[in-house]
Amino acid sequence: MLAAVMTSAALTLPAQADALRDQAAEQFQVIPSMLPAVNNNPITKAKIDLGRALFFDPRLSASGVFSCNSCHNLATGGDDNLETSIGHGWQKGPRNSPTVLNSVLNQAQFWDGRAEDLKAQAKGPIQGSVEMANTPEKLLATLQSMPAYDDWFKLAFPGDAAPVTFDNFAKAIEAFEATLLTPAAPFDRWLEGDDNAMTEVQKTGLSLFMEKGCSSCHSGVNFGGHDYYPFGVVERPGSDILPENDKGRFAVTKTADDEYVFRAAPLRNVALTAPYFHSGKVWDLKQAVAVMGSAQLGDELTDDETTAIASFLTALTGELRPVEYPLLPAETATTPRPTAEVIAQ
Amino acid sequence: MLAAVMTSAALTLPAQADALRDQAAEQFQVIPSMLPAVNNNPITKAKIDLGRALFFDPRLSASGVFSCNSCHNLATGGDDNLETSIGHGWQKGPRNSPTVLNSVLNQAQFWDGRAEDLKAQAKGPIQGSVEMANTPEKLLATLQSMPAYDDWFKLAFPGDAAPVTFDNFAKAIEAFEATLLTPAAPFDRWLEGDDNAMTEVQKTGLSLFMEKGCSSCHSGVNFGGHDYYPFGVVERPGSDILPENDKGRFAVTKTADDEYVFRAAPLRNVALTAPYFHSGKVWDLKQAVAVMGSAQLGDELTDDETTAIASFLTALTGELRPVEYPLLPAETATTPRPTAEVIAQ
């Protein structure tokens, strides 16, 4: 069986290597090394700096414990390495935290795509009762209580008479998050012509990834993140992996066809973002590949095949530019005080 | 009354400015700009880098939620701006989190001085059931499961055959924390000869700080952090500020004289580290000064006096060098999985 897989490695002879690259280039794009343009939000240095401060500031949560970075930790692949996040009052969130890395390149945000972009996304967890449990009013009171934030908002939004708004808060976070690209993954370097950037097994995995049909959903610059599919196209996984009470995009569209429909997960840096699936129930990348094979493709992949595909997926780990940890302003007499209390909904 | 205080401003005439500086130089020292030598732990670049990774790694807690930085947040003055920290299972810790900034310069660690240095301190919260709720065994299993940590420990402890140990973990954290000095506060610049580095009110505050007796306990390089005193030398504060069930250093020494005895809080960067006292019950720096006046000095300070002293204390805010947020290795198949479960003690 290993031999059967290894014959695919013949693809790396010059002509066939080019054929594999040509085929890949039709379905995938490299991560840009420049900031992409962001809809309705020109990205400036001042806005990025403000967004970085906000992203790391735990005082934006009701308890003072959680920042954006708590669940989208830039140290650990832009997520929190938990099945589902722990938030206000030690409550568990309903779905696995997706990585913030390269998320600006996704078509929409959240597992069900309910936010059209990162500025819409940023307004969600702040208010989520099991996440940061804050309100826009208290958030703005917090920001307005610290003169440095006032200065930073003025620099970031120079045209606004009163720039400390919930919309601008969200735009600043989007601006920072737009910088969180991870270019130069082995796959990208290979796609750009460096034959040695991926191993033979990884090239075999890429070939299988396209031939078996994974790339029907996981394609584009982010290897996913641009469209929605039922989890269990062919065979619905057990309720351990696909909990029955989470109907996915159905909650957004109220369309019966969208029951158990989720965004095809973007697979960039997937080797850093275990556990997998919206339920976060699978820790092993090979196992996740096998589950996808049976659930989505009706294909019981061999061990060699899952090994090669998982190996290829590790070639999607890119390089995050260094991020300087911010220094935040001190609270003042008018800063709302943190509360650990859980208010019943 | 303001006029009475303001006459102290005459101290800033050249000769008297020198007199104030001479008096201050007998009691206080500037923050060193070089790393201090650390007992039994030579500080190397490799050890600092490892310590920085460990300091920010939430996977060192049982839940995967808390890192050292959660309660000693370098973005917000090296503490968490909470009355007392929130830890595993949303439990509240017993005492206010002290700042990690300049903590290497303290004589001992914790409010009751129960750890003789930072390497001893680092072993505490990791195991605290209301903090990170981990065990040394699970901690080492976590570190050993990730090859990059193995490499980093080898670089940091090149003489050790098996360097991934609980002691070395603590030493690496101490090495990183020893870099967290905040030199060049206005007070330091003034003490070194820059007459304009402090305002007139701040100089008046410094004069009062010494004349009234604050500096009897809050002296040295850290303005405290080197000895223990009863909270309420003259008049014990109410149980709102001094909870009756926390007898302070008595728990360490079992000596009746040590009931309600605590370390004189180091006052460096105190303007960034509200709320105050081991109970964290006072948010306002002026109010904290007033409480100290009545409890420790038997002196009902006037509003002008507390204003001047509090203003002086803001001159103890130094400059933290930029810290790069680390990139941590990904978990592997053998990494212990996070658990949010609270185990009864």
Coordinates of C-alpha atoms in Angstrom, one line a residue, chain A residues 56-59 63-66 69 73-76 80-82 86-90 271-272 274 283 320 322-328 330-331 337-338 340-342, chain B residues 56-59 63-66 69 73-76 80-82 86-90 271-272 274 283 320 322-328 330-331 337-338 340-342:
Chain A
F56 CA -4.7 42.4 23.8
D57 CA -6.7 44.4 26.4
P58 CA -8.5 42.2 28.9
R59 CA -10.3 45.2 30.3
S63 CA -14.4 40.3 34.2
G64 CA -11.1 41.9 33.1
V65 CA -9.9 38.4 32.4
F66 CA -10.4 37.9 28.7
N69 CA -6.0 37.2 22.3
N73 CA -3.8 33.5 20.9
L74 CA -1.1 34.7 18.6
A75 CA 1.4 32.6 20.4
T76 CA -0.4 29.4 19.6
D80 CA -6.7 28.7 22.0
N81 CA -6.1 25.0 21.7
L82 CA -9.3 24.1 23.5
I86 CA -13.8 29.0 28.2
G87 CA -15.2 32.4 28.8
H88 CA -17.0 34.5 31.4
G89 CA -18.0 32.6 34.5
W90 CA -16.0 29.6 33.3
A271 CA -1.0 21.9 12.2
L272 CA -1.0 24.6 14.9
A274 CA -5.8 21.4 17.0
W283 CA -7.0 16.3 18.3
L320 CA 3.9 35.1 11.5
P322 CA 6.9 39.3 15.2
V323 CA 4.2 41.1 17.2
E324 CA 5.3 43.5 20.0
Y325 CA 3.3 43.0 23.1
P326 CA 1.5 46.4 23.8
L327 CA 1.8 48.6 26.8
L328 CA -1.7 49.7 27.7
A330 CA -3.8 52.6 33.3
E331 CA -7.4 52.7 34.4
R337 CA -14.7 48.1 37.5
P338 CA -14.4 44.4 36.5
A340 CA -16.8 38.3 37.7
E341 CA -20.5 38.0 38.3
V342 CA -22.5 35.9 35.8
Chain B
F56 CA 3.2 33.4 28.1
D57 CA 2.2 29.8 27.6
P58 CA -1.3 29.0 28.8
R59 CA -0.8 25.3 28.3
S63 CA -7.3 24.3 31.8
G64 CA -5.1 25.8 29.1
V65 CA -6.6 29.2 29.9
F66 CA -4.1 30.8 32.2
N69 CA 1.0 36.7 32.1
N73 CA 0.1 41.1 32.6
L74 CA 3.0 43.0 31.0
A75 CA 0.6 45.1 29.1
T76 CA -1.0 46.5 32.3
D80 CA -4.1 42.0 36.4
N81 CA -6.0 45.0 37.6
L82 CA -8.4 42.8 39.6
I86 CA -9.5 34.8 38.9
G87 CA -8.1 31.4 38.3
H88 CA -9.0 27.8 37.6
G89 CA -12.8 27.2 37.7
W90 CA -13.5 30.9 38.0
A271 CA 0.1 54.2 39.4
L272 CA -0.4 51.3 37.0
A274 CA -4.6 49.5 41.1
W283 CA -8.9 51.6 43.6
L320 CA 9.3 48.8 30.2
P322 CA 9.4 46.3 24.4
V323 CA 8.7 42.6 24.8
E324 CA 8.1 40.5 21.7
Y325 CA 5.1 38.2 22.0
P326 CA 6.5 34.6 21.6
L327 CA 5.6 32.0 19.1
L328 CA 5.0 28.7 20.9
A330 CA 2.2 23.2 18.7
E331 CA 0.9 20.4 20.9
R337 CA -5.1 17.6 27.2
P338 CA -6.6 20.7 28.9
A340 CA -11.6 22.7 32.9
E341 CA -12.7 20.4 35.6
V342 CA -12.4 21.6 39.2

